[in-house]
Short mmCIF file of C-alpha atoms in Angstrom, two decimals:
data_model
loop_
_atom_site.label_atom_id
_atom_site.label_comp_id
_atom_site.label_asym_id
_atom_site.label_seq_id
_atom_site.Cartn_x
_atom_site.Cartn_y
_atom_site.Cartn_z
CA MET W 1 -205.64 81.53 -92.94
CA ILE W 2 -202.15 82.49 -93.10
CA ASP W 3 -199.62 79.80 -94.35
CA PHE W 4 -196.65 82.02 -93.44
CA THR W 5 -193.72 80.48 -91.06
CA PRO W 6 -190.61 82.45 -90.57
CA PHE W 7 -187.51 80.28 -90.44
CA LYS W 8 -183.66 80.66 -89.96
CA ALA W 9 -181.45 82.73 -92.22
CA GLU W 10 -179.08 79.85 -92.97
CA GLU W 11 -182.10 77.76 -94.09
CA THR W 12 -183.37 80.16 -96.91
CA LEU W 13 -181.71 78.21 -99.70
CA ILE W 14 -182.43 74.71 -98.78
CA ALA W 15 -186.18 74.61 -99.92
CA PRO W 16 -185.19 75.85 -103.57
CA VAL W 17 -182.21 73.43 -103.72
CA LEU W 18 -184.28 70.48 -102.58
CA LEU W 19 -187.18 71.46 -104.89
CA LEU W 20 -184.77 71.99 -107.97
CA ALA W 21 -182.89 68.58 -107.31
CA GLY W 22 -186.52 67.02 -107.00
CA VAL W 23 -187.18 68.48 -110.48
CA ILE W 24 -183.84 66.85 -112.01
CA ILE W 25 -184.81 63.65 -110.43
CA THR W 26 -188.21 63.58 -111.58
CA ILE W 27 -187.30 64.33 -115.36
CA CYS W 28 -184.68 61.53 -115.11
CA LEU W 29 -187.26 59.21 -113.93
CA ALA W 30 -189.48 60.16 -116.91
CA TRP W 31 -186.81 59.83 -119.19
CA ARG W 32 -185.98 56.22 -117.89
CA THR W 33 -189.75 55.30 -117.71
CA ARG W 34 -190.13 56.29 -121.23
CA ARG W 35 -187.67 53.74 -122.33
CA LEU W 36 -189.36 50.94 -120.45
CA PRO W 37 -191.46 48.30 -122.10
CA LEU W 38 -195.07 49.32 -122.32
CA PHE W 39 -197.09 48.64 -119.17
CA PRO W 40 -200.54 49.84 -118.07
CA GLY W 41 -200.88 53.45 -117.42
CA ARG W 42 -197.49 54.39 -118.58
CA ARG W 43 -198.81 57.45 -120.32
CA TYR W 44 -200.51 58.66 -117.18
CA PHE W 45 -197.44 57.88 -115.00
CA LEU W 46 -195.26 60.07 -117.30
CA GLY W 47 -198.05 62.92 -117.14
CA MET W 48 -197.94 62.59 -113.35
CA LEU W 49 -194.00 62.84 -113.19
CA LEU W 50 -194.14 65.98 -115.44
CA ALA W 51 -196.85 67.58 -113.45
CA ALA W 52 -194.88 67.13 -110.37
CA ALA W 53 -191.82 68.44 -112.09
CA TRP W 54 -193.96 71.58 -113.06
CA TRP W 55 -195.32 72.05 -109.59
CA ALA W 56 -191.81 71.73 -107.95
CA THR W 57 -190.27 74.21 -110.50
CA ALA W 58 -192.91 76.70 -109.81
CA ALA W 59 -192.48 76.35 -106.14
CA ALA W 60 -188.70 76.78 -106.52
CA CYS W 61 -188.96 79.80 -108.65
CA GLU W 62 -191.46 81.35 -106.07
CA SER W 63 -188.86 80.80 -103.38
CA ILE W 64 -186.08 82.48 -105.40
CA ALA W 65 -187.96 85.49 -106.77
CA THR W 66 -187.36 88.87 -105.08
CA LEU W 67 -190.38 90.70 -106.44
CA PRO W 68 -193.83 90.26 -104.89
CA SER W 69 -195.43 90.21 -108.34
CA ASP W 70 -192.88 87.46 -109.27
CA LYS W 71 -193.77 85.39 -106.25
CA ALA W 72 -197.40 85.69 -106.95
CA MET W 73 -197.13 84.76 -110.53
CA TRP W 74 -195.18 81.55 -109.82
CA ALA W 75 -197.70 80.64 -106.99
CA GLU W 76 -200.44 80.99 -109.63
CA LEU W 77 -198.49 79.10 -112.29
CA ALA W 78 -198.03 76.14 -109.88
CA TRP W 79 -201.77 75.35 -110.07
CA LEU W 80 -201.31 73.83 -113.48
CA GLY W 81 -199.18 70.99 -111.98
CA ILE W 82 -201.14 70.81 -108.71
CA ALA W 83 -204.35 70.25 -110.75
CA ALA W 84 -202.67 67.79 -113.31
CA ALA W 85 -200.60 65.64 -110.87
CA PRO W 86 -203.72 64.04 -108.82
CA THR W 87 -205.71 63.48 -112.10
CA CYS W 88 -202.68 61.66 -113.77
CA TRP W 89 -202.18 59.85 -110.47
CA ALA W 90 -205.63 58.45 -110.32
CA LEU W 91 -205.78 57.44 -114.10
CA PHE W 92 -202.20 55.50 -113.55
CA ILE W 93 -203.70 53.83 -110.51
CA ARG W 94 -206.77 52.84 -112.36
CA ALA W 95 -204.88 51.62 -115.29
CA TYR W 96 -202.48 49.67 -113.47
CA VAL W 97 -204.77 47.91 -111.05
CA MET W 98 -207.31 46.92 -113.90
CA GLY W 99 -204.56 46.19 -116.26
CA GLU W 100 -206.03 48.46 -119.09
CA TYR W 101 -203.90 49.28 -122.01
CA LYS W 102 -206.77 51.05 -123.86
CA PRO W 103 -206.89 54.88 -123.44
CA VAL W 104 -209.63 56.64 -121.62
CA ARG W 105 -212.69 57.52 -123.77
CA THR W 106 -212.44 60.89 -125.69
CA HIS W 107 -214.93 62.88 -123.85
CA TRP W 108 -213.38 61.93 -120.49
CA ARG W 109 -210.01 62.89 -121.89
CA VAL W 110 -211.24 66.06 -122.93
CA LEU W 111 -212.83 66.79 -119.42
CA LEU W 112 -209.80 65.76 -117.68
CA LEU W 113 -207.58 68.14 -119.66
CA ILE W 114 -210.13 71.14 -119.49
CA VAL W 115 -210.50 70.88 -115.59
CA PRO W 116 -206.67 71.57 -114.73
CA LEU W 117 -206.64 74.35 -117.35
CA LEU W 118 -209.66 76.01 -115.90
CA ILE W 119 -208.25 75.84 -112.46
CA ALA W 120 -204.69 77.26 -113.69
CA GLY W 121 -206.60 79.89 -115.50
CA ILE W 122 -208.61 80.89 -112.31
CA ALA W 123 -205.16 81.14 -110.56
CA LEU W 124 -203.43 83.18 -113.15
CA THR W 125 -206.57 85.69 -113.45
CA ASN W 126 -206.75 85.82 -109.65
CA SER W 127 -206.07 89.59 -109.72
CA LEU W 128 -209.43 90.16 -111.56
CA HIS W 129 -211.77 88.27 -109.38
CA HIS W 130 -209.72 87.15 -106.23
CA LEU W 131 -211.42 83.62 -106.45
CA MET W 132 -208.26 81.81 -105.60
CA TYR W 133 -206.61 84.26 -103.12
CA THR W 134 -208.60 87.06 -101.60
CA ARG W 135 -205.54 88.99 -100.60
CA ILE W 136 -201.68 88.52 -101.23
CA THR W 137 -199.64 90.63 -98.87
CA PRO W 138 -195.90 90.92 -99.13
CA GLN W 139 -193.99 90.74 -95.81
CA ILE W 140 -190.37 91.53 -95.06
CA THR W 141 -188.74 89.25 -92.60
CA GLU W 142 -185.11 88.75 -91.40
CA THR W 143 -184.60 86.04 -94.05
CA GLY W 144 -186.25 88.18 -97.05
CA LEU W 145 -189.54 88.61 -98.75
CA ARG W 146 -192.36 86.35 -97.95
CA MET W 147 -195.64 86.40 -99.27
CA VAL W 148 -198.91 85.91 -97.13
CA TYR W 149 -201.70 84.48 -99.00
CA LEU W 150 -205.39 84.59 -97.75
CA ARG W 151 -207.19 81.72 -99.47
CA GLY W 152 -210.49 82.14 -101.37
CA PRO W 153 -213.32 79.88 -102.51
CA GLY W 154 -211.45 79.00 -105.46
CA PHE W 155 -208.65 77.73 -103.56
CA TYR W 156 -210.76 75.34 -101.37
CA LEU W 157 -212.59 74.10 -104.67
CA ALA W 158 -209.36 73.22 -106.29
CA THR W 159 -208.13 71.49 -103.31
CA GLY W 160 -211.50 69.50 -102.90
CA TYR W 161 -210.70 68.41 -106.63
CA LEU W 162 -207.33 67.27 -105.65
CA TYR W 163 -208.67 65.33 -102.71
CA VAL W 164 -211.46 63.64 -104.90
CA PHE W 165 -208.80 62.13 -107.09
CA MET W 166 -206.74 60.97 -104.18
CA LEU W 167 -209.59 59.35 -102.71
CA LEU W 168 -210.69 57.70 -106.04
CA SER W 169 -207.01 56.44 -106.10
CA MET W 170 -207.30 54.96 -102.56
CA ILE W 171 -210.69 53.35 -103.20
CA THR W 172 -209.30 51.77 -106.49
CA VAL W 173 -206.55 50.05 -104.68
CA VAL W 174 -208.65 49.05 -101.62
CA ASN W 175 -211.27 47.57 -103.86
CA ALA W 176 -208.78 45.52 -105.75
CA TRP W 177 -207.24 44.11 -102.59
CA PRO W 178 -209.25 41.16 -101.82
CA ARG W 179 -209.10 39.50 -105.27
CA ALA W 180 -205.37 40.28 -105.75
CA SER W 181 -202.68 37.70 -105.52
CA PRO W 182 -200.09 37.97 -102.75
CA VAL W 183 -197.53 39.48 -105.20
CA TYR W 184 -199.91 42.19 -106.19
CA ARG W 185 -201.07 42.84 -102.65
CA SER W 186 -197.40 43.89 -101.70
CA HIS W 187 -197.60 46.23 -104.58
CA TYR W 188 -200.91 47.84 -103.34
CA ARG W 189 -199.57 48.26 -99.88
CA GLY W 190 -196.77 50.31 -101.30
CA PHE W 191 -199.19 52.23 -103.39
CA ALA W 192 -201.52 53.15 -100.24
CA LEU W 193 -198.45 53.97 -98.39
CA ALA W 194 -197.04 56.30 -101.01
CA MET W 195 -200.47 57.96 -101.68
CA LEU W 196 -200.58 58.82 -97.83
CA LEU W 197 -197.39 60.97 -98.11
CA PRO W 198 -199.01 63.82 -100.35
CA TRP W 199 -202.29 63.75 -98.67
CA ILE W 200 -200.92 64.09 -95.16
CA ALA W 201 -198.47 66.77 -96.40
CA ASN W 202 -201.17 68.73 -98.17
CA ILE W 203 -203.56 68.46 -95.01
CA GLY W 204 -201.02 69.97 -92.93
CA TYR W 205 -200.45 72.86 -95.30
CA VAL W 206 -204.16 73.49 -95.81
CA THR W 207 -204.70 73.52 -92.00
CA ASN W 208 -201.55 75.57 -91.35
CA THR W 209 -200.35 72.77 -88.98
CA PHE W 210 -197.21 71.72 -90.90
CA LEU W 211 -194.79 73.60 -93.19
CA PHE W 212 -191.48 72.46 -94.71
CA TYR W 213 -188.75 75.17 -94.12
CA GLY W 214 -191.67 77.68 -94.41
CA PHE W 215 -192.98 76.28 -97.66
CA ASP W 216 -195.94 74.00 -98.93
CA PRO W 217 -194.54 70.47 -98.05
CA THR W 218 -196.89 68.78 -100.86
CA PRO W 219 -194.46 69.13 -103.79
CA PHE W 220 -191.51 67.53 -101.68
CA SER W 221 -193.60 64.59 -100.56
CA PHE W 222 -195.28 64.20 -103.90
CA LEU W 223 -191.88 63.96 -105.66
CA LEU W 224 -191.08 61.30 -102.97
CA MET W 225 -194.14 59.30 -103.87
CA THR W 226 -193.21 59.19 -107.62
CA MET W 227 -190.05 57.68 -106.66
CA VAL W 228 -191.71 55.10 -104.66
CA PHE W 229 -194.04 54.38 -107.57
CA TYR W 230 -191.16 54.16 -109.93
CA TRP W 231 -189.38 51.78 -107.62
CA LEU W 232 -192.36 49.61 -107.23
CA ILE W 233 -192.88 49.33 -111.06
CA GLY W 234 -189.27 49.47 -112.35
CA ARG W 235 -187.69 47.12 -109.81
CA ASN W 236 -190.54 44.70 -109.56
CA LYS W 237 -191.30 44.46 -113.46
CA LEU W 238 -195.00 44.49 -112.92
CA PHE W 239 -195.42 40.70 -112.06
CA ASP W 240 -198.21 40.55 -114.72
CA LEU W 241 -197.38 36.74 -115.54
CA LEU W 242 -200.23 34.56 -116.29
CA PRO W 243 -200.66 31.73 -113.75
CA VAL W 244 -199.07 28.45 -114.69
CA ALA W 245 -199.60 25.05 -113.08
CA HIS W 246 -196.92 25.02 -110.65
CA THR W 247 -196.07 21.12 -110.98
CA VAL W 248 -195.49 21.66 -114.72
CA LEU W 249 -193.25 24.73 -113.97
CA LEU W 250 -191.21 22.98 -111.33
CA ASP W 251 -190.52 19.87 -113.49
CA ALA W 252 -189.46 22.12 -116.40
CA VAL W 253 -186.77 23.56 -114.09
CA PRO W 254 -183.59 21.33 -114.76
CA ASP W 255 -182.18 22.14 -111.20
CA ALA W 256 -183.41 20.23 -108.37
CA VAL W 257 -186.07 22.12 -106.31
CA LEU W 258 -187.41 21.45 -102.80
CA VAL W 259 -190.05 23.56 -100.91
CA LEU W 260 -190.04 23.24 -97.09
CA ASP W 261 -192.63 24.27 -94.80
CA SER W 262 -191.84 26.07 -91.45
CA GLU W 263 -191.42 22.75 -89.88
CA GLN W 264 -188.80 21.72 -92.45
CA ARG W 265 -191.09 19.16 -94.06
CA ILE W 266 -191.08 18.62 -97.92
CA VAL W 267 -194.19 20.12 -99.39
CA GLU W 268 -193.20 20.07 -102.97
CA CYS W 269 -190.40 18.97 -105.18
CA ASN W 270 -189.57 18.46 -108.87
CA SER W 271 -188.34 15.26 -110.61
CA ALA W 272 -184.74 16.65 -110.84
CA ALA W 273 -184.56 16.36 -106.91
CA ALA W 274 -184.98 12.71 -107.23
CA GLY W 275 -181.54 12.57 -108.85
CA LEU W 276 -179.63 14.03 -105.93
CA PRO W 277 -176.83 11.59 -105.02
CA GLY W 278 -177.54 8.85 -102.69
CA LEU W 279 -181.16 9.79 -102.10
CA PRO W 280 -184.44 7.87 -102.76
CA GLU W 281 -187.46 9.48 -104.41
CA PHE W 282 -188.63 12.14 -102.02
CA SER W 283 -192.00 11.79 -100.42
CA ILE W 284 -194.32 14.82 -100.08
CA GLY W 285 -195.10 15.44 -96.30
CA SER W 286 -191.75 13.73 -95.25
CA HIS W 287 -189.40 15.60 -92.73
CA LEU W 288 -186.07 16.57 -94.19
CA GLN W 289 -184.44 14.41 -91.18
CA GLN W 290 -185.66 11.31 -93.00
CA TYR W 291 -182.76 12.04 -95.39
CA PRO W 292 -179.67 12.33 -93.05
CA MET W 293 -177.10 12.79 -96.03
CA LEU W 294 -179.07 15.93 -97.15
CA ASN W 295 -180.13 16.95 -93.54
CA ASP W 296 -176.52 16.79 -92.17
CA VAL W 297 -175.46 19.37 -95.06
CA LEU W 298 -178.62 21.64 -95.10
CA LYS W 299 -179.29 21.91 -91.32
CA PRO W 300 -176.41 24.52 -90.43
CA LEU W 301 -177.11 26.41 -93.71
CA LEU W 302 -180.71 26.83 -93.28
CA ALA W 303 -180.21 28.48 -89.97
CA GLU W 304 -177.77 30.98 -91.63
CA LYS W 305 -179.65 34.21 -91.85
CA THR W 306 -177.14 36.36 -93.60
CA LYS W 307 -176.40 34.39 -96.69
CA ASP W 308 -178.53 32.92 -99.36
CA ARG W 309 -175.99 31.06 -101.59
CA PHE W 310 -173.87 28.30 -100.72
CA ASP W 311 -171.64 25.70 -102.15
CA ILE W 312 -172.22 22.25 -100.82
CA VAL W 313 -170.88 18.83 -101.49
CA LEU W 314 -173.12 15.51 -101.53
CA GLY W 315 -172.48 12.00 -102.21
CA ARG W 316 -169.93 9.45 -102.82
CA PRO W 317 -168.10 10.09 -105.00
CA GLU W 318 -168.41 13.88 -104.28
CA ARG W 319 -170.78 16.09 -106.29
CA HIS W 320 -170.73 19.78 -105.98
CA PHE W 321 -174.09 22.07 -105.98
CA GLU W 322 -174.88 25.52 -105.80
CA LEU W 323 -177.54 25.89 -103.08
CA LYS W 324 -179.92 28.98 -103.22
CA LYS W 325 -182.58 29.37 -100.50
CA VAL W 326 -185.55 31.76 -100.99
CA LEU W 327 -187.68 32.65 -98.01
CA LEU W 328 -191.48 32.36 -98.59
CA ALA W 329 -193.61 34.67 -96.79
CA HIS W 330 -197.34 35.27 -96.59
CA HIS W 331 -198.71 38.51 -94.72
CA ASN W 332 -195.24 39.26 -93.67
CA GLU W 333 -194.92 35.95 -92.08
CA GLU W 334 -192.41 33.18 -92.77
CA VAL W 335 -194.17 30.06 -94.10
CA GLY W 336 -191.40 28.04 -95.53
CA LEU W 337 -188.25 27.92 -97.90
CA LEU W 338 -187.59 27.18 -101.43
CA LEU W 339 -184.34 25.44 -102.10
CA MET W 340 -182.62 25.29 -105.56
CA LEU W 341 -179.60 22.97 -106.16
CA ARG W 342 -177.74 23.38 -109.27
CA ASP W 343 -175.05 20.81 -110.21
CA ILE W 344 -171.94 22.45 -110.56
CA THR W 345 -169.54 19.48 -110.34
CA HIS W 346 -168.01 20.04 -113.82
CA ARG W 347 -167.47 23.46 -113.18
CA LYS W 348 -165.77 22.87 -109.81
CA LEU W 349 -163.62 20.16 -111.26
CA ALA W 350 -162.56 22.47 -113.95
CA GLU W 351 -162.00 25.24 -111.45
CA ILE W 352 -159.71 22.98 -109.35
CA GLN W 353 -157.69 21.87 -112.35
CA LEU W 354 -157.29 25.36 -113.39
CA LYS W 355 -156.26 26.45 -109.97
CA ASP W 356 -153.74 23.63 -109.84
CA ALA W 357 -152.34 24.66 -113.30
CA MET W 358 -152.24 28.21 -112.26
CA ALA W 359 -150.26 27.52 -109.08
CA ALA W 360 -147.91 25.32 -111.08
CA LEU W 361 -147.52 27.93 -113.73
CA GLU W 362 -147.08 30.51 -110.94
CA ALA W 363 -144.36 28.37 -109.49
CA GLN W 364 -142.59 27.95 -112.60
CA LEU W 365 -142.79 31.76 -113.35
CA GLU W 366 -141.37 32.54 -109.91
CA THR W 367 -138.54 29.98 -110.54
CA ASN W 368 -137.85 31.66 -114.00
CA LEU W 369 -137.90 35.22 -112.42
CA GLN W 370 -135.51 34.11 -109.76
CA LEU W 371 -133.15 32.63 -112.34
CA GLN W 372 -133.37 35.69 -114.57
CA ARG W 373 -132.57 37.95 -111.33
CA GLN W 374 -129.66 35.68 -110.50
CA LEU W 375 -128.45 35.74 -114.01
CA HIS W 376 -128.67 39.49 -114.34
CA GLU W 377 -127.09 39.82 -110.80
CA ASP W 378 -124.21 37.57 -111.90
CA ALA W 379 -123.94 39.65 -115.08
CA ILE W 380 -123.43 42.84 -113.40
CA ARG W 381 -121.29 41.82 -110.64
CA ASP W 382 -117.50 41.33 -110.46
CA VAL W 383 -116.66 37.64 -109.40
CA LEU W 384 -113.53 38.35 -107.57
CA THR W 385 -114.60 41.53 -105.53
CA GLY W 386 -118.61 41.37 -105.63
CA LEU W 387 -118.87 45.10 -106.75
CA HIS W 388 -120.77 46.16 -109.69
CA ASN W 389 -118.89 45.97 -113.00
CA ARG W 390 -118.85 48.16 -116.04
CA ARG W 391 -121.97 46.44 -117.63
CA PHE W 392 -124.01 47.72 -114.67
CA LEU W 393 -122.43 51.25 -115.15
CA ASP W 394 -123.70 51.04 -118.78
CA GLU W 395 -127.15 50.32 -117.59
CA LEU W 396 -127.17 52.94 -114.91
CA LYS W 397 -125.50 55.98 -116.52
CA THR W 398 -128.24 57.04 -118.97
CA GLY W 399 -130.70 57.51 -116.07
CA LEU W 400 -128.06 58.96 -113.70
CA GLU W 401 -127.22 61.52 -116.35
CA ALA W 402 -130.87 62.42 -117.02
CA GLU W 403 -131.38 62.70 -113.28
CA PHE W 404 -128.51 65.19 -112.61
CA VAL W 405 -129.21 67.26 -115.63
CA ARG W 406 -132.69 67.69 -114.42
CA SER W 407 -131.60 68.40 -110.76
CA LYS W 408 -128.46 70.55 -111.78
CA GLU W 409 -126.65 69.10 -108.72
CA PRO W 410 -123.03 68.03 -109.20
CA LEU W 411 -121.91 64.48 -109.70
CA ALA W 412 -118.32 63.47 -108.67
CA ALA W 413 -116.33 60.75 -110.43
CA VAL W 414 -113.26 59.33 -108.56
CA MET W 415 -111.15 56.97 -110.58
CA ILE W 416 -108.79 54.87 -108.49
CA ASP W 417 -105.73 52.77 -109.42
CA ILE W 418 -103.70 50.73 -107.05
CA ASP W 419 -99.98 51.77 -107.16
CA TYR W 420 -97.34 49.32 -108.56
CA PHE W 421 -99.99 46.66 -108.92
CA LYS W 422 -97.97 44.75 -111.42
CA ARG W 423 -94.70 44.79 -109.30
CA LEU W 424 -97.02 43.32 -106.38
CA ASN W 425 -98.17 40.40 -108.54
CA ASP W 426 -94.75 39.69 -109.78
CA THR W 427 -93.34 39.88 -106.20
CA TYR W 428 -96.00 38.02 -104.26
CA GLY W 429 -97.90 36.34 -106.68
CA HIS W 430 -101.40 36.57 -108.22
CA TYR W 431 -102.91 35.31 -104.92
CA ALA W 432 -101.68 38.36 -103.17
CA GLY W 433 -102.91 40.71 -106.08
CA ASP W 434 -106.28 38.99 -105.66
CA GLN W 435 -106.29 39.66 -101.84
CA VAL W 436 -105.40 43.31 -102.38
CA LEU W 437 -108.31 43.71 -104.83
CA ARG W 438 -110.66 42.10 -102.41
CA THR W 439 -109.38 44.38 -99.48
CA ILE W 440 -109.70 47.49 -101.49
CA ALA W 441 -113.29 46.55 -102.52
CA THR W 442 -114.41 45.99 -98.86
CA PHE W 443 -112.68 49.20 -97.83
CA LEU W 444 -114.58 51.42 -100.53
CA GLN W 445 -117.81 49.61 -99.89
CA SER W 446 -117.61 50.41 -96.22
CA SER W 447 -116.35 54.06 -96.88
CA ILE W 448 -119.30 55.24 -99.32
CA ARG W 449 -122.66 56.58 -98.60
CA GLN W 450 -125.87 54.61 -99.44
CA SER W 451 -126.49 56.98 -102.49
CA ASP W 452 -122.89 56.43 -103.66
CA TYR W 453 -121.80 53.72 -106.31
CA VAL W 454 -118.62 51.80 -106.75
CA PHE W 455 -117.43 49.73 -109.65
CA ARG W 456 -114.55 47.64 -110.60
CA MET W 457 -113.77 48.82 -114.24
CA GLY W 458 -111.21 46.19 -114.79
CA GLY W 459 -107.71 45.00 -113.44
CA GLU W 460 -106.76 47.43 -110.54
CA GLU W 461 -109.04 50.18 -111.56
CA PHE W 462 -112.13 51.25 -109.58
CA LEU W 463 -114.70 53.91 -110.07
CA ILE W 464 -116.74 55.67 -107.39
CA LEU W 465 -119.66 57.98 -108.20
CA LEU W 466 -120.69 60.31 -105.67
CA PRO W 467 -123.93 62.21 -106.29
CA ASN W 468 -124.58 65.70 -105.13
CA THR W 469 -120.76 66.02 -104.27
CA SER W 470 -118.85 69.16 -105.11
CA ARG W 471 -115.23 69.16 -106.31
CA GLU W 472 -113.82 70.50 -102.67
CA GLN W 473 -116.01 67.51 -101.00
CA ALA W 474 -114.78 64.83 -103.37
CA LEU W 475 -111.11 65.89 -102.88
CA ILE W 476 -111.53 65.64 -99.25
CA ARG W 477 -113.20 62.36 -99.18
CA ALA W 478 -110.91 60.61 -101.70
CA SER W 479 -107.95 62.09 -99.92
CA THR W 480 -109.23 60.62 -96.63
CA TRP W 481 -109.59 57.16 -98.15
CA CYS W 482 -106.01 57.45 -99.70
CA THR W 483 -104.49 58.06 -96.38
CA LYS W 484 -106.60 55.42 -94.36
CA PHE W 485 -105.96 52.71 -97.03
CA ALA W 486 -102.20 53.50 -97.16
CA ALA W 487 -102.07 52.54 -93.34
CA PHE W 488 -103.70 49.19 -93.77
CA GLN W 489 -101.64 46.05 -93.18
CA ILE W 490 -103.08 43.42 -95.88
CA PRO W 491 -102.34 40.02 -94.35
CA LEU W 492 -100.72 37.47 -96.90
CA GLU W 493 -99.73 33.97 -96.26
CA ASP W 494 -96.38 34.82 -94.63
CA GLU W 495 -96.51 38.47 -93.99
CA ALA W 496 -98.63 41.74 -94.17
CA ILE W 497 -98.04 44.38 -96.65
CA SER W 498 -99.24 47.92 -97.14
CA VAL W 499 -100.47 49.17 -100.49
CA THR W 500 -101.32 52.76 -101.79
CA PHE W 501 -103.50 53.91 -104.64
CA SER W 502 -103.81 57.23 -106.84
CA ALA W 503 -107.17 58.78 -107.61
CA GLY W 504 -108.31 61.27 -110.31
CA ILE W 505 -111.52 63.44 -109.77
CA ALA W 506 -113.85 64.98 -112.48
CA ILE W 507 -117.18 66.63 -111.84
CA PHE W 508 -120.36 66.59 -113.91
CA PRO W 509 -121.39 69.08 -115.50
CA ALA W 510 -118.63 71.50 -114.67
CA ASP W 511 -115.87 69.44 -116.38
CA ALA W 512 -117.83 67.19 -118.58
CA GLU W 513 -121.34 66.98 -120.60
CA SER W 514 -121.99 63.28 -120.25
CA ILE W 515 -120.89 60.54 -117.82
CA ASP W 516 -118.82 58.85 -120.48
CA ILE W 517 -116.66 62.03 -120.87
CA LEU W 518 -116.87 62.46 -116.93
CA ILE W 519 -115.04 59.02 -116.61
CA ASN W 520 -112.81 59.80 -119.36
CA LEU W 521 -111.67 63.00 -117.74
CA ALA W 522 -111.27 61.44 -114.15
CA ASP W 523 -108.95 58.82 -115.79
CA LYS W 524 -106.88 61.43 -117.11
CA ALA W 525 -106.85 63.26 -113.58
CA LEU W 526 -105.97 59.85 -112.25
CA TYR W 527 -102.92 59.75 -114.75
CA GLN W 528 -101.86 63.20 -113.60
CA ALA W 529 -101.77 61.82 -109.95
CA LYS W 530 -99.49 58.93 -110.99
CA GLU W 531 -97.04 61.48 -112.78
CA SER W 532 -97.19 63.44 -109.78
CA GLY W 533 -95.66 60.72 -107.56
CA ARG W 534 -98.52 58.29 -106.74
CA ASN W 535 -100.38 57.71 -103.39
CA ARG W 536 -102.21 61.02 -104.03
CA VAL W 537 -105.51 62.52 -105.41
CA THR W 538 -105.62 65.14 -108.20
CA CYS W 539 -108.68 66.79 -109.65
CA PHE W 540 -108.93 67.37 -113.34
CA ASP W 541 -107.08 70.44 -114.66
CA PRO W 542 -107.55 71.09 -118.46
CA ALA W 543 -104.42 73.23 -118.39
CA ALA W 544 -102.35 70.14 -117.22
#
C-alpha cells in the first residue's frame, strides 16, 4: 500500500513547523511534570512524553531532509519512539488507575525495554532484510522529494504491537470505570477520549484513508493526547484524597455551608449555617422558601448563570456575606447546588471606613492642590495688569532657552517702555497711569500669537518674547503695535488721552547666547529708541 498524498506547495512547511512546535511543547511539559510532586506513573508519563518528542522530531527531520537516504534514515529512526510511546502509555494508565507507586518487576522492565529496541533495530537494518519496508521509492513531485513506502511484515507486526498496548490501556480504563468514584470517572472519560485520537489517526494512516498534509497524522494526534493527559493530571491534582465522613468535614468548615437539591430543598448543612442572622436552626428536607429572609436574597442569585460569587447582606443590623455557589453534577446532569457563605462584615465595614477616609483625603488633597495652583498663579501674575511677571519669566527661560538651542530657530525679544510715563502720572495722577498700564496690557495680549509671551517687567516696562521670529518680522510687528497704540484714545475721568511707547528688539541667538543677555540687549535697544526721539522701534545695534 502506498501512503503518499501530494499537497499544495504553500503547505510544504506546515507539517515540520507543527511537528517541531509539538516537540518543544512536549519537552516543556516533561520538564514541568518532572517538577510536580510524585504521582502514580510519573516515570512512565515522562517516558511517554520523551518518546512522543522523539517520534515527532524524526517525522519533522524526514519532512525537511532533501536526500532519499536521509528521509529513509529518519523514517527508520522514528520507530524507536513509535514503539516506546504506546508502551509507556499503557504503563502510565495502569499505574494511575491502580494507584501503584512501585516499579514494574525487573523481568517485565527488561522485556518492555528490549521490544522497542528490537523494533527500532529491525527498522534501521531494513536495507538488509526488507522486513519493515519491502521497497522505498523516491518520487519527485511539484512540491519536492517524497518517499513512497511499501510496507512489509515487520511494519504490520510493529503496528500490531502498538495496537495491543492501546487496547490494554482502554481495557484498564473500562474495567476501572464501574468501581470508580464520580470524580475519577470524569478522569477516565477524558483518558478514553484522548486514547481514541492516536488510534483513529493511526488507523487512517495504516489504511491510507487519512493523511495530515501528506504525512502520518499519528505523531500530531499523539502530542495532542499527551497535552490532554497533562491537563487532566496537572490541573485536577490527581483527586486521590481518602474518603472522610462528610458531616465531620462540613462541621469543620468555619463558613456556613448549605447543600440544595434541584428543587431547592436543604439536603445538608453544617453547624455554622445555624448562626446566620435571624434564622432558626435549619431542618434537613425543608424548602428554602420556609426561610423568607434568606430566600428573598438568594432566589435571584441562584438563577444567575454567569456568576458564582456574590456579596449579600442579611439581618438587622446588617451583616455582610460572600456567597459562593458550586454546581453539583452527576453524569452530566445538575443535581443541586452547594452554597458557602463567608461572614465578611468586619472586612466590609473596614472597606467602607477606608473608602470614606480616602474620599475625605482626596477632597483635602484636591483643595490643597487648588490652593497651591492659585498661590502659584498669584505669584507669577502682575496684580494690576494680569500679565505674567518677572518670576514667571525666571521659571520659563531655562526651558525656553534649551528648546531654541535645540531647534536652532530664532527668538525675538521686544522690550517696551511707555513714553513720558512719569510726566503722565504727575499730570493726571496715578489712577490715569494705572489705566494706561491696563490698556497697554490688554492691547498687547490681543496683538500677540498663542505661542508668544508677554510680561510686565516692572513700572511701565513690558517684555514680549516671539518664538520663531526673525529680526525683520519682529521689527514689522513691533512697528505695527507702536503705530496702532499711538492712535488709541484712552478714556480717563474727564477726557481721553493718547500715549506712545518705544521698543527695542534683540534676537537669540544672533545677538545673545542666553535669554538673560537677550533681555539686556533688548533693553539697550529700547534706550537707543528713546534717545532717537521715542515712539519708535529700534533693533539692537552693537556699533550704536
